[in-house]
Tab-separated table of C-alpha atoms and ligand atoms in Angstrom:
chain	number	residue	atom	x	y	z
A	1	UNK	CA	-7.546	6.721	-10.035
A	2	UNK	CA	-9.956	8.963	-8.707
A	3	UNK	CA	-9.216	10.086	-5.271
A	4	UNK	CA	-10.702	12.902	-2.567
A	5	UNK	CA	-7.232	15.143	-2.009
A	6	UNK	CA	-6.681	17.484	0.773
A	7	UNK	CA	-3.994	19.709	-1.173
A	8	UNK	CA	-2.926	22.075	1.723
A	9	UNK	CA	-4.439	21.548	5.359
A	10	UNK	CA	-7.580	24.067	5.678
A	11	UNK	CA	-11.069	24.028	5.419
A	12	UNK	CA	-13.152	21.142	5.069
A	13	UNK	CA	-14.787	22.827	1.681
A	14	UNK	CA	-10.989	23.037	0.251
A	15	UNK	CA	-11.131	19.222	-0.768
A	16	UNK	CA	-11.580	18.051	-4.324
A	17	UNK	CA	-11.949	14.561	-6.021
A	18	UNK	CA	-9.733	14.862	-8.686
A	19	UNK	CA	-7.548	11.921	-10.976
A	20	UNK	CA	-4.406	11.135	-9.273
A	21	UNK	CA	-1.781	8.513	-9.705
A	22	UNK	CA	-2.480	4.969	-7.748
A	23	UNK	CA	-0.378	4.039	-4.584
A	24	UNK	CA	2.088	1.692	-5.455
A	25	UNK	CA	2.917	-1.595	-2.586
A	26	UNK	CA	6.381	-1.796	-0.681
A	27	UNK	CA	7.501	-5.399	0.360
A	28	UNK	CA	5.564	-5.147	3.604
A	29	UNK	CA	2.371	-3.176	1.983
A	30	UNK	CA	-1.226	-4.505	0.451
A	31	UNK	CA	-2.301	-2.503	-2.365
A	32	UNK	CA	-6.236	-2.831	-2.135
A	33	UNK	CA	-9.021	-1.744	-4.067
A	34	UNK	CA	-11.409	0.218	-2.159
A	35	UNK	CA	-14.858	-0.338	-2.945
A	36	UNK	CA	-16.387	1.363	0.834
A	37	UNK	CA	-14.559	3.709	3.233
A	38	UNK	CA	-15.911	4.985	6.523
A	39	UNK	CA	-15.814	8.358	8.046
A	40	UNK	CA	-14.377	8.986	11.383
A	41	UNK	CA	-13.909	12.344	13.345
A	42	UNK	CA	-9.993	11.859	13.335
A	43	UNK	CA	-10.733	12.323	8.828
A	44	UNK	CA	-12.217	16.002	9.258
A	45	UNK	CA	-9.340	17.047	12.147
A	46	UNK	CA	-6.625	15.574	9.675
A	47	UNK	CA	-7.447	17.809	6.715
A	48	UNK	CA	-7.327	21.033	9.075
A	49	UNK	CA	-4.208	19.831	10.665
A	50	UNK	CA	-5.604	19.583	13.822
A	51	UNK	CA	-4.626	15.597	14.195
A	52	UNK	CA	-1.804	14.022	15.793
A	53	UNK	CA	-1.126	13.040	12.510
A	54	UNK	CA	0.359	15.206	9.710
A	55	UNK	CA	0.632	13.105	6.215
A	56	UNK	CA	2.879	15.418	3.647
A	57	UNK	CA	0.570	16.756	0.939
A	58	UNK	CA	-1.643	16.574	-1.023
A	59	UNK	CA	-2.773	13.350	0.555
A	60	UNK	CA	-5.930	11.541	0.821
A	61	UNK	CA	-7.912	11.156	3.838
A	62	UNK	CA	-9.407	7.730	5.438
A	63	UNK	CA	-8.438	5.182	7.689
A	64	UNK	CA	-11.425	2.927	7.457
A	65	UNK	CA	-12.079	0.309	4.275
A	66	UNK	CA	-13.136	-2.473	2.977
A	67	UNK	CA	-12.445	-3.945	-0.695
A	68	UNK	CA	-10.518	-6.399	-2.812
A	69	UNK	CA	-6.445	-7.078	-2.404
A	70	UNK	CA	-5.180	-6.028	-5.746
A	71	UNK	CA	-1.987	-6.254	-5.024
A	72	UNK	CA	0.586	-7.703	-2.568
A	73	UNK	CA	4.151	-7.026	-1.261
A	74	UNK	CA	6.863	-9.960	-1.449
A	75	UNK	CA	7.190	-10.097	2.461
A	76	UNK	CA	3.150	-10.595	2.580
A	77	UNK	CA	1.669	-14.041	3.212
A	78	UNK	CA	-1.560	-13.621	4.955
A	79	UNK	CA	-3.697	-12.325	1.963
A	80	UNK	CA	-3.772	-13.055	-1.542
A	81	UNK	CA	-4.726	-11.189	-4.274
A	82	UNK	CA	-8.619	-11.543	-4.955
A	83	UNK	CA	-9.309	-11.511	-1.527
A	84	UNK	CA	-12.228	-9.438	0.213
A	85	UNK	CA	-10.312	-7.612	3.029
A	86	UNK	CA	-10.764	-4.648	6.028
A	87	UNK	CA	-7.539	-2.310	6.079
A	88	UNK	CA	-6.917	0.405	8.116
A	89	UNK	CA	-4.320	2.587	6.213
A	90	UNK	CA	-3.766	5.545	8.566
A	91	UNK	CA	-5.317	7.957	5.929
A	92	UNK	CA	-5.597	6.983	2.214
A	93	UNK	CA	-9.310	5.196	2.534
A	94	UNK	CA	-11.071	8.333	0.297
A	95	UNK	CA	-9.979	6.887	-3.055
A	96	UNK	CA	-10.177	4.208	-5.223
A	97	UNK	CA	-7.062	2.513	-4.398
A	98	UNK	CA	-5.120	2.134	-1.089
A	99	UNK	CA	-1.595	0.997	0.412
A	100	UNK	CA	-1.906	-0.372	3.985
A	101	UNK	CA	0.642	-1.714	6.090
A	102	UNK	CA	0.200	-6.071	6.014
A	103	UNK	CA	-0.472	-5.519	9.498
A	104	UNK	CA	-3.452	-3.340	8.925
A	105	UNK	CA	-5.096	-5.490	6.607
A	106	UNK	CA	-7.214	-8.211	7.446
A	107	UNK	CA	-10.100	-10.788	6.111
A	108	UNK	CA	-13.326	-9.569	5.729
A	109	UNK	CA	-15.329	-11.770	7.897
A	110	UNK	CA	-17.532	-14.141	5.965
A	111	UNK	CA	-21.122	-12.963	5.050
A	112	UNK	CA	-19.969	-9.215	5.771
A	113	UNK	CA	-20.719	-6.753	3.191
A	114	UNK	CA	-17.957	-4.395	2.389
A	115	UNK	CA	-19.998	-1.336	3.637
A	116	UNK	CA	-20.080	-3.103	6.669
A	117	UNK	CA	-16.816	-3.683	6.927
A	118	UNK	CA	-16.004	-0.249	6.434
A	119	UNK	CA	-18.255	0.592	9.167
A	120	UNK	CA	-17.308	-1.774	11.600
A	121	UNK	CA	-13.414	-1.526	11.528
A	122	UNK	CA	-11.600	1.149	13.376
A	123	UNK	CA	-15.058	2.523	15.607
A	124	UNK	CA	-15.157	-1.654	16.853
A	125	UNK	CA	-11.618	-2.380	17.115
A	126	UNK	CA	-11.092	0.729	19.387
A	127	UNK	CA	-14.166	-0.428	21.667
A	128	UNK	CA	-13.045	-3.737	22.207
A	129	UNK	CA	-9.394	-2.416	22.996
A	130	UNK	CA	-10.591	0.072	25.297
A	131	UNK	CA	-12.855	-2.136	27.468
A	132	UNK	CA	-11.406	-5.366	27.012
A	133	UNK	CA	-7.512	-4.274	27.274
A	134	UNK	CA	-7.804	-1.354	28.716
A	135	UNK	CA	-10.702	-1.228	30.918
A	136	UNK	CA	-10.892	-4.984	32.228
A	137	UNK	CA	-14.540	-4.652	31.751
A	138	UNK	CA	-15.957	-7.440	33.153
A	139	UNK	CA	-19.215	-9.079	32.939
A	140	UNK	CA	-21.839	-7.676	34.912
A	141	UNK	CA	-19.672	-4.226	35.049
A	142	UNK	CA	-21.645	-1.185	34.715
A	143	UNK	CA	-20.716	1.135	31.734
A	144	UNK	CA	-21.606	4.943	31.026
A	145	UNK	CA	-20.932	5.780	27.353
A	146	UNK	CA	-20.270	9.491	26.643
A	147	UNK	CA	-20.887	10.970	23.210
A	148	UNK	CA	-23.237	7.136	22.905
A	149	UNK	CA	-24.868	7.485	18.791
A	150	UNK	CA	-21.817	8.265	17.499
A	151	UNK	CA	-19.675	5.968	15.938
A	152	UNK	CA	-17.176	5.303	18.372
A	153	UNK	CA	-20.023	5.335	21.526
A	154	UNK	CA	-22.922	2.639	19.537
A	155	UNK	CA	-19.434	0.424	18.948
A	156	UNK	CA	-18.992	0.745	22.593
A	157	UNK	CA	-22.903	-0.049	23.531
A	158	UNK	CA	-22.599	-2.764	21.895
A	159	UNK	CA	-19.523	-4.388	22.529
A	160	UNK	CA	-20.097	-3.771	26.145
A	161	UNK	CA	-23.282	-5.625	26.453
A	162	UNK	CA	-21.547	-8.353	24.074
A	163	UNK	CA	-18.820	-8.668	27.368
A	164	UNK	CA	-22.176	-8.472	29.734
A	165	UNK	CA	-22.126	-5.170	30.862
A	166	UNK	CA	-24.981	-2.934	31.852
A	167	UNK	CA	-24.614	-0.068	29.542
A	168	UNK	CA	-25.908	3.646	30.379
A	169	UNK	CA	-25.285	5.846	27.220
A	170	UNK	CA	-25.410	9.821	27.551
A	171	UNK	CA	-26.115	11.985	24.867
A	172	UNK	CA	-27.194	14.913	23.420
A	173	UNK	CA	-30.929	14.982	22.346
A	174	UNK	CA	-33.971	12.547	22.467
A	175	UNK	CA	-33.588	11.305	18.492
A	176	UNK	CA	-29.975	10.200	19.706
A	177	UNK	CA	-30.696	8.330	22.839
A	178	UNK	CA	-33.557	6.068	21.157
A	179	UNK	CA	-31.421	4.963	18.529
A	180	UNK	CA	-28.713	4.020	21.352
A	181	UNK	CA	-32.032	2.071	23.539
A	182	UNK	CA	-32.301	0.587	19.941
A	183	UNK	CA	-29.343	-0.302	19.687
A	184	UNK	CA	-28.760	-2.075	23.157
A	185	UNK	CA	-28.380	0.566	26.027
A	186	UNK	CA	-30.167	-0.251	29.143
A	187	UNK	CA	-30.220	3.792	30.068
A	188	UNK	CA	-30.613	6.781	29.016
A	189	UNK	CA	-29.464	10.534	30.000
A	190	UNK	CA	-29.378	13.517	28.360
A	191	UNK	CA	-26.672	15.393	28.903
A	192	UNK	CA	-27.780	18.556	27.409
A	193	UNK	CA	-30.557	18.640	29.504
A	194	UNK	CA	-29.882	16.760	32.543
A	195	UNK	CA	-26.950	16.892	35.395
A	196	UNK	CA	-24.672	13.848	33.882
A	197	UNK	CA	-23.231	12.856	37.665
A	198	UNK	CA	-26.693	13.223	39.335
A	199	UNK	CA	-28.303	11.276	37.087
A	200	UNK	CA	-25.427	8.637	36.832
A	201	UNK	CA	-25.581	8.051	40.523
A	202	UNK	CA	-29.242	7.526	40.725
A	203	UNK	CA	-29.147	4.971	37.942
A	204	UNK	CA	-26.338	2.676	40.075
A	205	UNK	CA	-28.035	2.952	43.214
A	206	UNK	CA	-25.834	5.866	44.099
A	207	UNK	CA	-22.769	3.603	43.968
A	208	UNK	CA	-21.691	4.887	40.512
A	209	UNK	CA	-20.563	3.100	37.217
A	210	UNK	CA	-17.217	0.674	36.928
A	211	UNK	CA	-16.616	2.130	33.439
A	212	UNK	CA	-16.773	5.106	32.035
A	213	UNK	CA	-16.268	5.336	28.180
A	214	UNK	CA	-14.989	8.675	26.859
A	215	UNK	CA	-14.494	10.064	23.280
A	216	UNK	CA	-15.543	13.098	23.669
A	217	UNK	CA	-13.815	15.256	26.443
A	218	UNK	CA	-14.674	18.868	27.794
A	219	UNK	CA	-16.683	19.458	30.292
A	220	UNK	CA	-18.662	15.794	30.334
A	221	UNK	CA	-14.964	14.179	31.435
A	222	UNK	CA	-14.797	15.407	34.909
A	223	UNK	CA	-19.085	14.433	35.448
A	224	UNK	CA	-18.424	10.840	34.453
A	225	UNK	CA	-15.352	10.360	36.774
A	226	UNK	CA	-16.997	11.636	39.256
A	227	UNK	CA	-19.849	9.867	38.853
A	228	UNK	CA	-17.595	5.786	39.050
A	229	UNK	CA	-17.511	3.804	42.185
A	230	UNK	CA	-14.915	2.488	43.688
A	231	UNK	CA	-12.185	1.298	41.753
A	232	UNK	CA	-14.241	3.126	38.528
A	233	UNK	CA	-12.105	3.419	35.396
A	234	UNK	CA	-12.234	6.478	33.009
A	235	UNK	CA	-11.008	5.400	29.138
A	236	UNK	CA	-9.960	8.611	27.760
A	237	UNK	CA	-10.877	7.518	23.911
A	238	UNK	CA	-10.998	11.272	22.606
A	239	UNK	CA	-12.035	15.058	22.719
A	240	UNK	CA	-14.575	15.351	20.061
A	241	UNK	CA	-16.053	18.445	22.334
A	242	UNK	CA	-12.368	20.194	21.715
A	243	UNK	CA	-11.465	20.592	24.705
A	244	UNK	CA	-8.898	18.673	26.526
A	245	UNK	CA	-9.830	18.480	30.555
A	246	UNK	CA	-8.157	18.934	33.062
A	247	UNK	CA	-8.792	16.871	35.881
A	248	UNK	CA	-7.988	17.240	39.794
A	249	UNK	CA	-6.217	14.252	40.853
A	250	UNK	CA	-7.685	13.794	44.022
A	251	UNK	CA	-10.769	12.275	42.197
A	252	UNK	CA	-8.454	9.445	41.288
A	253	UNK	CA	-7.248	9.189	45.286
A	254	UNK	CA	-10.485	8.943	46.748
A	255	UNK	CA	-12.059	6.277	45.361
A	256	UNK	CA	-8.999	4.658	43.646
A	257	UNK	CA	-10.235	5.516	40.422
A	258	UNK	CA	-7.791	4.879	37.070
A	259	UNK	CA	-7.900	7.622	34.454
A	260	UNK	CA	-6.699	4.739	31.120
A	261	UNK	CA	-5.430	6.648	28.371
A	262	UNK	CA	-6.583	4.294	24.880
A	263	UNK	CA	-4.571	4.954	21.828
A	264	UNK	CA	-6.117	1.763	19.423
A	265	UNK	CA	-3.906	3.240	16.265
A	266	UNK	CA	-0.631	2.891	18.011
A	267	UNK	CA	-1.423	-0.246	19.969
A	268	UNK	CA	-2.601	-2.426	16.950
A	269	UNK	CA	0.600	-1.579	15.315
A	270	UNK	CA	2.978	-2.416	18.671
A	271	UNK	CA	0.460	-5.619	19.269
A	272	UNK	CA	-0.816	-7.013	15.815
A	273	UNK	CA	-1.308	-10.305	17.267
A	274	UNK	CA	-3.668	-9.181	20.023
A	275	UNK	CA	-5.042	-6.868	17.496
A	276	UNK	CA	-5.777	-9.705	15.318
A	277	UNK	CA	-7.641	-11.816	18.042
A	278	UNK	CA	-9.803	-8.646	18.599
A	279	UNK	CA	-10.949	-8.448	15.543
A	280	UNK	CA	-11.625	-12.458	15.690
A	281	UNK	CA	-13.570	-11.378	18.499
A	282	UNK	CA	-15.278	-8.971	16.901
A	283	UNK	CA	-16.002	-11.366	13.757
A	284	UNK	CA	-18.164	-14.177	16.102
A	285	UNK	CA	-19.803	-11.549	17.812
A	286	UNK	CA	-20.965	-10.533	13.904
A	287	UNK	CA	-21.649	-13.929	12.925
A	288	UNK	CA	-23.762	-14.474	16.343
A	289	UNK	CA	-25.727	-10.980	15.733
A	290	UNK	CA	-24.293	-9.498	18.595
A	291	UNK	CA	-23.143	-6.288	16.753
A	292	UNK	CA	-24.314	-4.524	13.333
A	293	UNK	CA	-23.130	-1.179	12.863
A	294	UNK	CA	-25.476	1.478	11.987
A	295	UNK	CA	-24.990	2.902	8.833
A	296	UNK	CA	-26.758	6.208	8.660
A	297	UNK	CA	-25.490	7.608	5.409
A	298	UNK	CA	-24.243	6.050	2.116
A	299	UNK	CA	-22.473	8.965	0.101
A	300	UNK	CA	-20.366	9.135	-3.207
A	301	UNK	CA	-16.710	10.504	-2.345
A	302	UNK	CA	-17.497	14.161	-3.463
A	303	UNK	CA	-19.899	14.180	-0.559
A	304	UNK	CA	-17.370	13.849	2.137
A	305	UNK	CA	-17.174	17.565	2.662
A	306	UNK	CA	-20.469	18.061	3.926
A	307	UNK	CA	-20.646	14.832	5.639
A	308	UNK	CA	-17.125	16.222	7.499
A	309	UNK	CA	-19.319	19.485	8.455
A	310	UNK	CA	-22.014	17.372	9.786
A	311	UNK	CA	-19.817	15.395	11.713
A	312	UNK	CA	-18.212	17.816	13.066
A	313	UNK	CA	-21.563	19.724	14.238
A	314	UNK	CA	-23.114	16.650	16.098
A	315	UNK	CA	-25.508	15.509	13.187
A	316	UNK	CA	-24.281	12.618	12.626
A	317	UNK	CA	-25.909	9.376	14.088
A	318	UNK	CA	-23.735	6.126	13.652
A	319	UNK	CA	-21.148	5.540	10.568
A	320	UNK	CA	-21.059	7.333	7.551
A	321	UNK	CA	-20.171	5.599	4.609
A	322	UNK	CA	-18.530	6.328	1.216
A	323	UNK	CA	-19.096	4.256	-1.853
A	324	UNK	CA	-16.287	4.550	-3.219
A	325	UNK	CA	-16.481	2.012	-6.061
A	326	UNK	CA	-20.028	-0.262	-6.633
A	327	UNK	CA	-18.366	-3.083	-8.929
B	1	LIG	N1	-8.200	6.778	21.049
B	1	LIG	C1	-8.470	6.072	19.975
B	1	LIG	O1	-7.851	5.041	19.712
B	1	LIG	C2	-9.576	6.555	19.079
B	1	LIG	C3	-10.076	5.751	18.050
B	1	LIG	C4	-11.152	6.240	17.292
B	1	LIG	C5	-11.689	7.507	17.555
B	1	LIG	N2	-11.129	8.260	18.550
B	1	LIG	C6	-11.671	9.579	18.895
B	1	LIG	O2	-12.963	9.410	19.414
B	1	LIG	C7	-13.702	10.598	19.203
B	1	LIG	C8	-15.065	10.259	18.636
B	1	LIG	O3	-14.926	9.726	17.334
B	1	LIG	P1	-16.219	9.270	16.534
B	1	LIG	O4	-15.714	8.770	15.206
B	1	LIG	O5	-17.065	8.422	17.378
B	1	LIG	O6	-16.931	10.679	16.309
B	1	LIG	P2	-18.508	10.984	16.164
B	1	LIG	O7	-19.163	9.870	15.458
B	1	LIG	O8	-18.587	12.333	15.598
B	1	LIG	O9	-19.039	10.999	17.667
B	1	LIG	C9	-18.574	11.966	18.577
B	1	LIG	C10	-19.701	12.367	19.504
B	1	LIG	O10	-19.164	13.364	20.370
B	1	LIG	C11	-20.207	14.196	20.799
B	1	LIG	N3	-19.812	15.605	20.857
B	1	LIG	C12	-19.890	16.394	21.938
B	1	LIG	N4	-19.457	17.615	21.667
B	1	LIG	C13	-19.109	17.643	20.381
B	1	LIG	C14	-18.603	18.656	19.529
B	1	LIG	N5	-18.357	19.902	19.969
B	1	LIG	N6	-18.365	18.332	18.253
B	1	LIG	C15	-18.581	17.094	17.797
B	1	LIG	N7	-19.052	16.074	18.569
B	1	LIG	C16	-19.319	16.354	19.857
B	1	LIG	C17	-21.390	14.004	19.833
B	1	LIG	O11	-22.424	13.404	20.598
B	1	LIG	P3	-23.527	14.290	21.370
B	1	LIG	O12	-24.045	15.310	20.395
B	1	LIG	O13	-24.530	13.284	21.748
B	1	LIG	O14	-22.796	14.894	22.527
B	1	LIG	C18	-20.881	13.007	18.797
B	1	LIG	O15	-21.865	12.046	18.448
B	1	LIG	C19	-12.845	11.491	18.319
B	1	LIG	O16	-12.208	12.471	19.125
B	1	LIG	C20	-11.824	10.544	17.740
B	1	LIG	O17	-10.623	11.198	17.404
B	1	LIG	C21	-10.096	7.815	19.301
């Protein structure tokens, strides 16, 4: 099969597509072939070695896909070969065929086109987890989104004004914040321009927000938690800025504020069966129109590289997706 390999962690520009043998199922694994992937931020660290997560090489990257079961372990019951699935392998998405735990895998909701499903998956599944699990959002709840038109922050627009939220979405330049109006927010700031807390506190009436989503870290971490009201929740969702804060805890004492770590890869695994209802969830809310992922780019797999160097620079507006195979 024809796979993108990472043969030795490095630069982005080291990965090839090259022919490589095809994954083969264990009893508790779903062999699927991948017909879209999706690219997510946690792909480009991976390759470098900067992720949590260290697969032996030469591996292939991607956690995000959607195709057709092609293959089943014995212990697997809930999909059958044929079927039109979303699977979250871990890494493994970039290539034409995929193992992912039978945990991992699950129908592709009806009407959903597979680049849509590889869009939707892991940037969706972590929103709902972090507000709905994590973050007790709760109808009427206002919600600041950090890092807002990328994939993980236009999930969380829009799955926090599916739960009724008021949703204020911060980012980086004007092209960015009208495709988060488009796609739902309520507010705007931007952050590159304008004080994040200042302007936070005169969009709430000075009270502050109840939620603060956060996958991006730095400097922007410490703004946002200052800027919640009483009882305010910070979900700590990522550090795409690179740099891990460090916050005083005394801005958790005054206002009994709760700093909520989210961790959606090792949750869904602990909790498939609330992951499952999630993604149920996340399926009506589809069906109704309530969320449509923006797909800014459709690439073939040997343009992951510089879609990984775009990411990584803050060019990227919503989900990149690779078509992997069109048949
Ligand atoms: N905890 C979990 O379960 C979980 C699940 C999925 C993803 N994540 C994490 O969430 C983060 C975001 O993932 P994503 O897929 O949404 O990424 P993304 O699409 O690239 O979005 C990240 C956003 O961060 C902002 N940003 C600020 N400084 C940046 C910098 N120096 N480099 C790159 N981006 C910067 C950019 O917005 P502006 O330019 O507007 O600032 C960018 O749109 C990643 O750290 C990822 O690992 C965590």
């Amino acid at each position: 099969m024809k796979a993108l390999l990472c043969n030795a962690f490095g630069p982005i520009e080291d990965l090839t597509v090259a022919e490589t043998p095809a994954p083969v199922p264990d009893d508790d694994q779903v062999l699927v072939d991948v017909r879209c992937a999706s690219l997510n931020f946690p792909d480009a660290l991976m390759v470098q070695g900067r992720y949590q997560i260290k697969p032996p090489t030469p591996f292939s990257p991607g956690m995000d896909l959607a195709g057709v079961v092609h293959q089943i372990g014995k212990n697997v019951t809930h999909v059958s070969v044929g079927e039109r699935v979303i699977a979250f392998p871990g890494h493994g998405a970039f290539a034409e065929m995929c193992v992912a735990p039978k945990e991992k895998v699950i129908q592709l909701p009806e009407g959903m086109p597979f680049a849509t499903g590889a869009a939707f998956g892991l940037t969706y599944s972590t929103a709902i987890h972090a507000f709905a699990d994590c973050g007790r959002l709760l109808k009427d709840e206002s919600v600041l989104v950090l890092g807002a038109a990328g994939g993980v922050g236009l999930a969380a627009i829009e799955v926090a004004k599916a739960m009724g939220a008021r949703v204020i979405a911060a980012a980086s330049d004007p092209e960015k914040l009208a495709v988060c109006r488009s796609t739902g927010a309520d507010e705007t700031i931007d952050y590159s321009k304008e004080d994040l807390r200042k302007r936070t506190l005169a969009l709430t009436g000075g009270k502050g927000v109840n939620v603060v989503c956060d996958p991006v870290g730095g400097a922007y971490t410490q703004d946002a938690l200052r800027a919640t009201a009483w009882g305010g929740r910070l979900l700590v969702i990522g550090f795409a800025a690179g740099e891990i804060p460090k916050i005083p805890l005394n801005l958790a004492l005054l206002s009994e504020r709760a700093i909520i770590g989210v961790y959606w890869g090792s949750w869904s695994a602990l909790y498939p069966a609330k992951h499952q209802r999630n993604m149920a969830q996340l399926a009506q809310w589809f069906a109704e129109g309530k969320i449509k992922p923006l797909i800014s780019d459709m690439i073939s797999l040997s343009g992951v590289p510089e879609a990984m160097r775009r990411l990584m620079a803050r060019q990227v507006k919503g989900k990149v997706v690779i078509q992997v195979q069109d048949h």
